[in-house]
PDB file of N, CA and C in Angstrom:
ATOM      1  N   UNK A1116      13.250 -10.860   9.957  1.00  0.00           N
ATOM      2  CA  UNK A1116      13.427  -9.575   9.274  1.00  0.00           C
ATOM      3  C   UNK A1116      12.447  -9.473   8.107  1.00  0.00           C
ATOM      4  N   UNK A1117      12.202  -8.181   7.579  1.00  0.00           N
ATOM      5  CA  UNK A1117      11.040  -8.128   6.413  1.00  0.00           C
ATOM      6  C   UNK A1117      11.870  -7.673   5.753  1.00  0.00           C
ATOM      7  N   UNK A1118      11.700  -8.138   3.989  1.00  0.00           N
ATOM      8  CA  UNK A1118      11.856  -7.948   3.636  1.00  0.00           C
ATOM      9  C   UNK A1118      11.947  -6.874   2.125  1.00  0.00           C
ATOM     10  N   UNK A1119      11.316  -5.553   3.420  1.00  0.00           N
ATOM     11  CA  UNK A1119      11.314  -4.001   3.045  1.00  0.00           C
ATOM     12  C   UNK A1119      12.579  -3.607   4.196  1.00  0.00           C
ATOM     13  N   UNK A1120      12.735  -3.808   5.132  1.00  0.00           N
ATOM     14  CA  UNK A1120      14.093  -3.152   5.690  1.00  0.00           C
ATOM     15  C   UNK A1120      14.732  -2.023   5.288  1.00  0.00           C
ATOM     16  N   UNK A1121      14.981  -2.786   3.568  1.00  0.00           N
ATOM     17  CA  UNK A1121      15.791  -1.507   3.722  1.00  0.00           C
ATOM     18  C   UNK A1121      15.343  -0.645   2.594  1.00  0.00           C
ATOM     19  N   UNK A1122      13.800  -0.496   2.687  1.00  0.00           N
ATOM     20  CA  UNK A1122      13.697   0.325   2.133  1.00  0.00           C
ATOM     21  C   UNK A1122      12.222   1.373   3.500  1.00  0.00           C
ATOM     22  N   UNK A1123      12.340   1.089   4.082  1.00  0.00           N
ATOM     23  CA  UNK A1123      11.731   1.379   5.319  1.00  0.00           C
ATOM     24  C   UNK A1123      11.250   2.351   5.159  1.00  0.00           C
ATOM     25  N   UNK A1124      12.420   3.335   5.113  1.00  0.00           N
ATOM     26  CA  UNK A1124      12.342   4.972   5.365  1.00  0.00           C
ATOM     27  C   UNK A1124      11.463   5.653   4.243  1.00  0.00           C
ATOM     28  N   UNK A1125      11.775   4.642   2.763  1.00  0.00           N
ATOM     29  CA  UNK A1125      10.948   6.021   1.643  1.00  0.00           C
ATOM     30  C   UNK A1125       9.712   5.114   2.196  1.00  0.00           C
ATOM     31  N   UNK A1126       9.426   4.249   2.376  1.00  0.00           N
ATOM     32  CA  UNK A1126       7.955   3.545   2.727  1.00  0.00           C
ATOM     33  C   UNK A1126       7.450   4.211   3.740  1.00  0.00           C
ATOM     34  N   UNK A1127       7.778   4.482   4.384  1.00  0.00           N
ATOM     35  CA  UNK A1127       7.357   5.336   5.680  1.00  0.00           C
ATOM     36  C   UNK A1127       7.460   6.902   5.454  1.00  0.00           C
ATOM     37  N   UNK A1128       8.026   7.437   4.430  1.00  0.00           N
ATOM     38  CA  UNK A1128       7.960   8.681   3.695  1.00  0.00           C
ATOM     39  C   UNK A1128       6.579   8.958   3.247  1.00  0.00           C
ATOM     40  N   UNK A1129       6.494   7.470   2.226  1.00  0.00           N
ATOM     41  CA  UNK A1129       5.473   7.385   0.984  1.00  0.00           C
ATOM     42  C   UNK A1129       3.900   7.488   1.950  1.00  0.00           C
ATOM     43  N   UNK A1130       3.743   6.581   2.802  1.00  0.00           N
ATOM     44  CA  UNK A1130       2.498   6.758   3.873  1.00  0.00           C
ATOM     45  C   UNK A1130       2.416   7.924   4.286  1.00  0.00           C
ATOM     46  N   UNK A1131       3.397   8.542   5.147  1.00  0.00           N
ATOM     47  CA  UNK A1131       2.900  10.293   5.311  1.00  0.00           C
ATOM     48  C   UNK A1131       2.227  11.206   4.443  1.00  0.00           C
ATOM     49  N   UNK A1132       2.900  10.909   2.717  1.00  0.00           N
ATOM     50  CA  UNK A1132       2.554  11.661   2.389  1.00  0.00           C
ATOM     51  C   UNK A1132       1.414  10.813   1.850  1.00  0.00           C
ATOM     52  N   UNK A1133       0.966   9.709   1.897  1.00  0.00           N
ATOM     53  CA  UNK A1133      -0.800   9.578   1.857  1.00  0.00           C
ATOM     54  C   UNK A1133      -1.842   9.857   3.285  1.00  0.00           C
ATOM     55  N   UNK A1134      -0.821  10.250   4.260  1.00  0.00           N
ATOM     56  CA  UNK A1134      -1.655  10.647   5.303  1.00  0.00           C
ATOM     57  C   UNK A1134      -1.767  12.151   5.004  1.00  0.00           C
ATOM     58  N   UNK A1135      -1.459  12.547   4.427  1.00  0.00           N
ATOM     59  CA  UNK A1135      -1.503  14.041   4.350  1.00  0.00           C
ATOM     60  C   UNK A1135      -2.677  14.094   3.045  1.00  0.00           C
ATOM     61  N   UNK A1136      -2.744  13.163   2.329  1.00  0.00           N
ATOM     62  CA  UNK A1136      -3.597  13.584   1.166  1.00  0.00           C
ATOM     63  C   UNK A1136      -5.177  13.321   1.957  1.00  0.00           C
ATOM     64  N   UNK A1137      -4.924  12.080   2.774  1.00  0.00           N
ATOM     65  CA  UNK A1137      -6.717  12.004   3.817  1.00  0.00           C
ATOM     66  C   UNK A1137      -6.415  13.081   4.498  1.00  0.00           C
ATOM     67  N   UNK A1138      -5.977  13.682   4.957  1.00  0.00           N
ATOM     68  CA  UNK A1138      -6.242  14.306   6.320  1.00  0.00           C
ATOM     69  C   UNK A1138      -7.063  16.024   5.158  1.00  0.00           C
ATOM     70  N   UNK A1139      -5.718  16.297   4.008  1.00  0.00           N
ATOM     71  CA  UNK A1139      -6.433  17.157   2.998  1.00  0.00           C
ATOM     72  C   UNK A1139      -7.967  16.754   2.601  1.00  0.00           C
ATOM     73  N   UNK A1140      -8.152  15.900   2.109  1.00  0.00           N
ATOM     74  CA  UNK A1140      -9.525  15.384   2.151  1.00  0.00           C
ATOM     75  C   UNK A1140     -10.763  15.116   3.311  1.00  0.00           C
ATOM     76  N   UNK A1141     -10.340  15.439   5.176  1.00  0.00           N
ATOM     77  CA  UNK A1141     -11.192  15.923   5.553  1.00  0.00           C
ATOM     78  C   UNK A1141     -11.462  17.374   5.478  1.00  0.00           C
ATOM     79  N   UNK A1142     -10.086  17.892   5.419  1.00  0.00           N
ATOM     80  CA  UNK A1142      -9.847  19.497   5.582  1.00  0.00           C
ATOM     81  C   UNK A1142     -11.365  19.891   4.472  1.00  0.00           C
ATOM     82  N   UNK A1143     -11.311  19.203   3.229  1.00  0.00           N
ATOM     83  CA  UNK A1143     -11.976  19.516   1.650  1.00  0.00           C
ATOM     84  C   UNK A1143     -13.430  19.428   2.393  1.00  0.00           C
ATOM     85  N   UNK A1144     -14.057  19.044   3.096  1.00  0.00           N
ATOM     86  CA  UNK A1144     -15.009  17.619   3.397  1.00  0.00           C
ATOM     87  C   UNK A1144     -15.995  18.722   4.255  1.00  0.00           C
ATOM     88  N   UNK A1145     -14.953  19.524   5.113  1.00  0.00           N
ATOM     89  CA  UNK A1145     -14.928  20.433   6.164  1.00  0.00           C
ATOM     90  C   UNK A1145     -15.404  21.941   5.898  1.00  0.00           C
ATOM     91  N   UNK A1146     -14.899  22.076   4.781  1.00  0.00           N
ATOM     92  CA  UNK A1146     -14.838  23.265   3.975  1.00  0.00           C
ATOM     93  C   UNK A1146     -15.643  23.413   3.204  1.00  0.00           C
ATOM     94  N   UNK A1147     -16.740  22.139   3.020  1.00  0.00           N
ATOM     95  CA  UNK A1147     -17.751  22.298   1.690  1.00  0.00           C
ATOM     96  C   UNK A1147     -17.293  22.327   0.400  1.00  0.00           C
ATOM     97  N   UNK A1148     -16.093  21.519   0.113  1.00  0.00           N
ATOM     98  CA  UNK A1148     -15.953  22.159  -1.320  1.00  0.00           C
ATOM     99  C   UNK A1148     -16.698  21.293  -2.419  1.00  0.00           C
ATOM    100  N   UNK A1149     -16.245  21.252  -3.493  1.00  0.00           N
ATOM    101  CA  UNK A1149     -17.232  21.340  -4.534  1.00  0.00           C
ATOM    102  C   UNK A1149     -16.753  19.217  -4.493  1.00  0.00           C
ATOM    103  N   UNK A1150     -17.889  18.489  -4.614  1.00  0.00           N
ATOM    104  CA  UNK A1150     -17.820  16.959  -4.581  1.00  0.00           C
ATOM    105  C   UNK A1150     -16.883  16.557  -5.976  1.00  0.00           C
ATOM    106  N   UNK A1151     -16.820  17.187  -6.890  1.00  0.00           N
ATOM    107  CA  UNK A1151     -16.138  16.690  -8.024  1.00  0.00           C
ATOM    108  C   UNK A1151     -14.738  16.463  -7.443  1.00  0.00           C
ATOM    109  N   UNK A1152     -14.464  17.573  -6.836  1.00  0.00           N
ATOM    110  CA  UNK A1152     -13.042  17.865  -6.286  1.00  0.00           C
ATOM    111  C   UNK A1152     -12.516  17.298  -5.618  1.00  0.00           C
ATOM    112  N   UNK A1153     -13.408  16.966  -4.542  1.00  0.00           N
ATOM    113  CA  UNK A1153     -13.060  15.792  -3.366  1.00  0.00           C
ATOM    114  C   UNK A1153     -12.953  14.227  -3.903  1.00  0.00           C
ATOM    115  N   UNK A1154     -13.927  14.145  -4.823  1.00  0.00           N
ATOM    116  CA  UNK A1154     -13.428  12.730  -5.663  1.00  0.00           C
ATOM    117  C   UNK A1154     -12.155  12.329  -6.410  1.00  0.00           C
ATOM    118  N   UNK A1155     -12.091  13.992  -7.110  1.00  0.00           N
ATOM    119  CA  UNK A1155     -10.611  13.963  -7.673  1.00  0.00           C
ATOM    120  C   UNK A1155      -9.770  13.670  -6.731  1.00  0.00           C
ATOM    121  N   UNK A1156      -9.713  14.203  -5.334  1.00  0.00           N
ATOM    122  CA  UNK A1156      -8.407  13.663  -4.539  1.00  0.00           C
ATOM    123  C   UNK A1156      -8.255  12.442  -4.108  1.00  0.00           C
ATOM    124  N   UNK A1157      -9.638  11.810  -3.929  1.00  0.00           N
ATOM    125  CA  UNK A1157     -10.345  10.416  -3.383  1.00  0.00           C
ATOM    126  C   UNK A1157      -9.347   9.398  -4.670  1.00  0.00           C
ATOM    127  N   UNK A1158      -9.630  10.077  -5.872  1.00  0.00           N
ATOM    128  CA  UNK A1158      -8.880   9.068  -6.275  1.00  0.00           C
ATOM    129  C   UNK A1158      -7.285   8.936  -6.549  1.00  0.00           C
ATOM    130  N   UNK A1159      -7.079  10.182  -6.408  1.00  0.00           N
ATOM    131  CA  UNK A1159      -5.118  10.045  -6.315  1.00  0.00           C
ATOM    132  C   UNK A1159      -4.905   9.406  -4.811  1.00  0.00           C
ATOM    133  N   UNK A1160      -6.003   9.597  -3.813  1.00  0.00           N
ATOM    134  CA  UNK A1160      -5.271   8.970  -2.453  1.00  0.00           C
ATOM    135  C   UNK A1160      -5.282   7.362  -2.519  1.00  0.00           C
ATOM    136  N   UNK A1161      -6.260   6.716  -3.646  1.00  0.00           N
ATOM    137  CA  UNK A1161      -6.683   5.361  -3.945  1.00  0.00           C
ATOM    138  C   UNK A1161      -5.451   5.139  -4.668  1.00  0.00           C
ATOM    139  N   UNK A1162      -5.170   5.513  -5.571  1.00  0.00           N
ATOM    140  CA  UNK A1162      -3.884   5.529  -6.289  1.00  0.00           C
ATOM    141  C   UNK A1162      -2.413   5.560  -5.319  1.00  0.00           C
ATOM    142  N   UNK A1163      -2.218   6.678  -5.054  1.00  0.00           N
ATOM    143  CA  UNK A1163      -1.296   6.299  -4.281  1.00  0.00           C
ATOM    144  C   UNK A1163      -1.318   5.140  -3.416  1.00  0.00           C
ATOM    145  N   UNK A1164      -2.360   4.874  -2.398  1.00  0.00           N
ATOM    146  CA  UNK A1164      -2.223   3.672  -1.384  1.00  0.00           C
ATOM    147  C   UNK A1164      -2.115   2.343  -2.723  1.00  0.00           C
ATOM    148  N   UNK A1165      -2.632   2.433  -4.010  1.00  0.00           N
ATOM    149  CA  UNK A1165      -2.126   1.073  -4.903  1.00  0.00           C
ATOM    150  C   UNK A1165      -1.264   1.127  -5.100  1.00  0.00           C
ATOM    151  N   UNK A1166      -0.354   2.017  -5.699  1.00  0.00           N
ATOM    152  CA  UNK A1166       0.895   1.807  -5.791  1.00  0.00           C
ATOM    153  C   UNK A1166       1.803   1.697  -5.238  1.00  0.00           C
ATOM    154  N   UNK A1167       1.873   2.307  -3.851  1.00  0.00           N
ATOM    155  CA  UNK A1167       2.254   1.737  -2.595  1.00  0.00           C
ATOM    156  C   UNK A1167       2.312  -0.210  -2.202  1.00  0.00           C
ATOM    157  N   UNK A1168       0.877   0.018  -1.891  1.00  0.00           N
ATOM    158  CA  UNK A1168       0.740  -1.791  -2.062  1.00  0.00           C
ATOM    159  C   UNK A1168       1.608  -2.867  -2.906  1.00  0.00           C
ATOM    160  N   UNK A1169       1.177  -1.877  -4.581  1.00  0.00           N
ATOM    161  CA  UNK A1169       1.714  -3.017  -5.420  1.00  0.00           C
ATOM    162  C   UNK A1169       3.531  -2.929  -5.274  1.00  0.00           C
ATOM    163  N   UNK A1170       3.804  -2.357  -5.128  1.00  0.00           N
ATOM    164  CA  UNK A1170       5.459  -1.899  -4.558  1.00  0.00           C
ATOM    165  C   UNK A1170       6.104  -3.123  -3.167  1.00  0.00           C
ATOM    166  N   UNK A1171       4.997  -2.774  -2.518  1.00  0.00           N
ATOM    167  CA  UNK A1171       5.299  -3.741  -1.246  1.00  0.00           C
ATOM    168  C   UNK A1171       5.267  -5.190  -1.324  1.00  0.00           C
ATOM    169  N   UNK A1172       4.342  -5.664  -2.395  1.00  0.00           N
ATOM    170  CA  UNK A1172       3.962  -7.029  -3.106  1.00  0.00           C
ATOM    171  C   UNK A1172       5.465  -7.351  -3.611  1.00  0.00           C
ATOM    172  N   UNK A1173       5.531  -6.401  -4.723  1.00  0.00           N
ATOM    173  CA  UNK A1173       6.889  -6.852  -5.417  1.00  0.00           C
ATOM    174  C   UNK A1173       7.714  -7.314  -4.136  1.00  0.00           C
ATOM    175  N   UNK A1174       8.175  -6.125  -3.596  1.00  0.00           N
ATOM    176  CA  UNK A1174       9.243  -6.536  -2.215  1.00  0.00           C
ATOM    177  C   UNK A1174       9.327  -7.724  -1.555  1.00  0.00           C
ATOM    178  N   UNK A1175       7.881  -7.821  -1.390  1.00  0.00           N
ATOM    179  CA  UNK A1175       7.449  -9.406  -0.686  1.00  0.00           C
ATOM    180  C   UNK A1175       8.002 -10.496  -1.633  1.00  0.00           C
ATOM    181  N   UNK A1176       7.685 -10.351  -2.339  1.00  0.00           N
ATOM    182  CA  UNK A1176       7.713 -11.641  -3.635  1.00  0.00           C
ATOM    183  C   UNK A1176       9.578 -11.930  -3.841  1.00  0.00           C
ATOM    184  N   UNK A1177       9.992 -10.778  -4.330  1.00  0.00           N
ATOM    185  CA  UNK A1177      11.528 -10.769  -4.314  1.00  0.00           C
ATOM    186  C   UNK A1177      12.161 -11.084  -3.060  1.00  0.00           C
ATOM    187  N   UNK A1178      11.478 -11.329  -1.858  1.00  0.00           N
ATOM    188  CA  UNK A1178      12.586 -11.401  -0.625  1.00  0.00           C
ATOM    189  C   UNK A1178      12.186 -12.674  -0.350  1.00  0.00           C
ATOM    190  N   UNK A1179      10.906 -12.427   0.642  1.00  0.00           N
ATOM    191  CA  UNK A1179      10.073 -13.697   1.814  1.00  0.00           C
ATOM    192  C   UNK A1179       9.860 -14.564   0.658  1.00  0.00           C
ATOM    193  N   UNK A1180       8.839 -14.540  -0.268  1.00  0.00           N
ATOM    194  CA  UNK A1180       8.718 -15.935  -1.150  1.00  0.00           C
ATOM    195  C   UNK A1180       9.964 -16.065  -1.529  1.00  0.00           C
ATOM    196  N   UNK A1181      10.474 -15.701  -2.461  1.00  0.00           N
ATOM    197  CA  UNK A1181      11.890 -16.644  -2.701  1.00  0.00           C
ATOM    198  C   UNK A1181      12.416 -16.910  -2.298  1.00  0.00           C
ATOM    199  N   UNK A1182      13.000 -16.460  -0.744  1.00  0.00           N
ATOM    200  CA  UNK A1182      13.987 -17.294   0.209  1.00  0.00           C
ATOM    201  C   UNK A1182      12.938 -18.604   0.439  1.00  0.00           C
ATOM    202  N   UNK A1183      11.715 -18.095   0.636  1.00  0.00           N
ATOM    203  CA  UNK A1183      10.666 -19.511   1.363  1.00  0.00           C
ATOM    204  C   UNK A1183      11.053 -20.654   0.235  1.00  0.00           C
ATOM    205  N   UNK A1184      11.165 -20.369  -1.104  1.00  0.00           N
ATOM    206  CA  UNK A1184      10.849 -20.642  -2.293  1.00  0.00           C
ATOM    207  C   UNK A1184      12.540 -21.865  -2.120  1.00  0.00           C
ATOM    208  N   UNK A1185      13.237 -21.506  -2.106  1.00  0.00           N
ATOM    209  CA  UNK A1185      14.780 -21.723  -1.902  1.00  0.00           C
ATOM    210  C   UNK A1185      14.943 -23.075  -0.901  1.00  0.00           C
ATOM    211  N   UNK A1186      14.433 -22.379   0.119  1.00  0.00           N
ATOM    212  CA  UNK A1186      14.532 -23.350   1.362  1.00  0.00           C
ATOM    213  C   UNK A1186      13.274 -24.635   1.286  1.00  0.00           C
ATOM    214  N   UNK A1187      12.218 -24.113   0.519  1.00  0.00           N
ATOM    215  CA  UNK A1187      11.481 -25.055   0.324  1.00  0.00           C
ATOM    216  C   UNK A1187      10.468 -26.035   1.462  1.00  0.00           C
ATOM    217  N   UNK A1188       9.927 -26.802   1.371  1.00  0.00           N
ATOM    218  CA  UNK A1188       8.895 -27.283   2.146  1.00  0.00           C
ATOM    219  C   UNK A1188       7.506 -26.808   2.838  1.00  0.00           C
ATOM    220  N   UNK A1189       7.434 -26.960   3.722  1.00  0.00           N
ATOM    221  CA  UNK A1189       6.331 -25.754   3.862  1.00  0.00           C
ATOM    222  C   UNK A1189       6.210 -24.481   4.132  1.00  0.00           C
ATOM    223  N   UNK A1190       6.970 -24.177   4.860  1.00  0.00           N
ATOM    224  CA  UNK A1190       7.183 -22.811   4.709  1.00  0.00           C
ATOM    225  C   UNK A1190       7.107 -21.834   3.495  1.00  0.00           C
ATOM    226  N   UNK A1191       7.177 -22.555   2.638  1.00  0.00           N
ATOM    227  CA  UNK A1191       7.695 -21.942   0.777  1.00  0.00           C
ATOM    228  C   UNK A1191       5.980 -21.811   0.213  1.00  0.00           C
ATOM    229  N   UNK A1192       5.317 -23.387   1.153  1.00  0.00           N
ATOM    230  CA  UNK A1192       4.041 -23.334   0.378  1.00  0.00           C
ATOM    231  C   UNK A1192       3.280 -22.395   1.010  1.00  0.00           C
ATOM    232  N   UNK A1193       3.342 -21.879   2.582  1.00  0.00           N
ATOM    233  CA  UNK A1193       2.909 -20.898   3.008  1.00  0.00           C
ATOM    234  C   UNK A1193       2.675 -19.629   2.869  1.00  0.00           C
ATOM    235  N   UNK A1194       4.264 -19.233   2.117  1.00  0.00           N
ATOM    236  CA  UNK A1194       4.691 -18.122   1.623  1.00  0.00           C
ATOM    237  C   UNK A1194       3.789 -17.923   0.343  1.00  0.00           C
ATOM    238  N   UNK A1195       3.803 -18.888  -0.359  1.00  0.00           N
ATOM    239  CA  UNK A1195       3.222 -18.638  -1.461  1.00  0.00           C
ATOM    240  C   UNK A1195       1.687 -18.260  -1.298  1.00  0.00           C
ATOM    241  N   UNK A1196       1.063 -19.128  -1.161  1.00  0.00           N
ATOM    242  CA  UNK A1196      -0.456 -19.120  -0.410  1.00  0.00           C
ATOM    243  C   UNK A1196      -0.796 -18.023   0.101  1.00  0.00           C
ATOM    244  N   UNK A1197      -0.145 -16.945   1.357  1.00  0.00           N
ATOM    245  CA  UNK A1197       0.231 -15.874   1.564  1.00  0.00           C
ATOM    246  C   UNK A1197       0.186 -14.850   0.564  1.00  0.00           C
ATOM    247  N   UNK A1198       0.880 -14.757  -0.072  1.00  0.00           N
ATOM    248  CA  UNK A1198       1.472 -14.156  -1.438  1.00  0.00           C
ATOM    249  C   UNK A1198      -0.125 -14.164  -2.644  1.00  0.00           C
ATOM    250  N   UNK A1199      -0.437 -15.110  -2.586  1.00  0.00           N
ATOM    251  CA  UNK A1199      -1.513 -15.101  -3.510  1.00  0.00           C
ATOM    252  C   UNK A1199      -2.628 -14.860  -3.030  1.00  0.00           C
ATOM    253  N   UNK A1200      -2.971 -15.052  -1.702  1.00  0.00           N
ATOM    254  CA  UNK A1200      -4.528 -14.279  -0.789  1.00  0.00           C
ATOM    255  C   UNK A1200      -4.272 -13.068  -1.305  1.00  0.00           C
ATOM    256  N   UNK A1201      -3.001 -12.328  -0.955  1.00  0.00           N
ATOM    257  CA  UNK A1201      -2.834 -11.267  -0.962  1.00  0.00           C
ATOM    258  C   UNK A1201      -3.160 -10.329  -2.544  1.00  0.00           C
ATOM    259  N   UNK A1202      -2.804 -10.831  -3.076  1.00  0.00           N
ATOM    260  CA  UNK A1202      -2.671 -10.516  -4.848  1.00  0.00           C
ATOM    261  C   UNK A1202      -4.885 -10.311  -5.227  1.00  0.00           C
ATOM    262  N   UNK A1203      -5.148 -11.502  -4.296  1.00  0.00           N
ATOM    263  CA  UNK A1203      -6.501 -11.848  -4.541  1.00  0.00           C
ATOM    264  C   UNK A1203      -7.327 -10.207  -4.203  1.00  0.00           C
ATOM    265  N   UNK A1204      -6.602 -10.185  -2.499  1.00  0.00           N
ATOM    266  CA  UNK A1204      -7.486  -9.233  -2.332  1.00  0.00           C
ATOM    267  C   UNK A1204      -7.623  -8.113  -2.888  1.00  0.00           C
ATOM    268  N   UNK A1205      -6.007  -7.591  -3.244  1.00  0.00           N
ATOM    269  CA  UNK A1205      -5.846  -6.404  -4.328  1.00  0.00           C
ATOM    270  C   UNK A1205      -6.250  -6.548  -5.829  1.00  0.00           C
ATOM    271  N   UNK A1206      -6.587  -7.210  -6.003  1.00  0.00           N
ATOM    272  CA  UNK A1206      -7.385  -7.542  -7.469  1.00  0.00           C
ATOM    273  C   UNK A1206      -8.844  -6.788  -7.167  1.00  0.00           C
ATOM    274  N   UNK A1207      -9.077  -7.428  -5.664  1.00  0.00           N
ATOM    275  CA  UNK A1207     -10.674  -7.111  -5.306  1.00  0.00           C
ATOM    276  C   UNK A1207     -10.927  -6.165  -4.938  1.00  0.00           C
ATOM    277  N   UNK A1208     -10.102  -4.975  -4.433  1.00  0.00           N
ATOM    278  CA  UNK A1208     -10.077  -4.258  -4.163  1.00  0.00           C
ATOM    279  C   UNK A1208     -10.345  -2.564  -5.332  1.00  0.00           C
TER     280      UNK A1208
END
């Protein structure tokens, strides 16, 4: 089980409505509008997909690592390792 479950539904809310902000941003793209504008949305859709992410991190961290964390051995060190690629790439990102 993951440990977003049960929050599934607004997560799967929250993505639509960043699919709706790209799909607005070809509509913009399509339409010629003015590049300032399209950046402005470029970056609330960057925004949203981070805060999204960093939301899902937390989730991760509070469920899968700490049970891994609990139960211990390798699995825990996996989790973690996991957990911190991940952190890496969103840093890099």
């Amino acid at each position: 089980m993951t440990g977003y479950g049960s929050e599934r539904e607004a997560y799967l809310k929250r993505l639509r409505r960043i699919e709706g902000q790209i799909r607005g941003l070809q509509r913009m793209v399509e339409q010629d509008k003015y590049c300032i504008d399209i950046l402005t949305q470029v970056s609330a859709a960057t925004k949203a997909l981070q805060s999204f992410s960093l939301e899902l991190l937390d989730e991760h961290l509070a469920t899968c690592v700490v049970e891994a964390a609990a139960a211990g051995g390798e699995e825990a060190d996996l989790k973690v390792r996991e957990a911190s690629d991940a952190i890496a790439r969103l840093v890099r990102s």
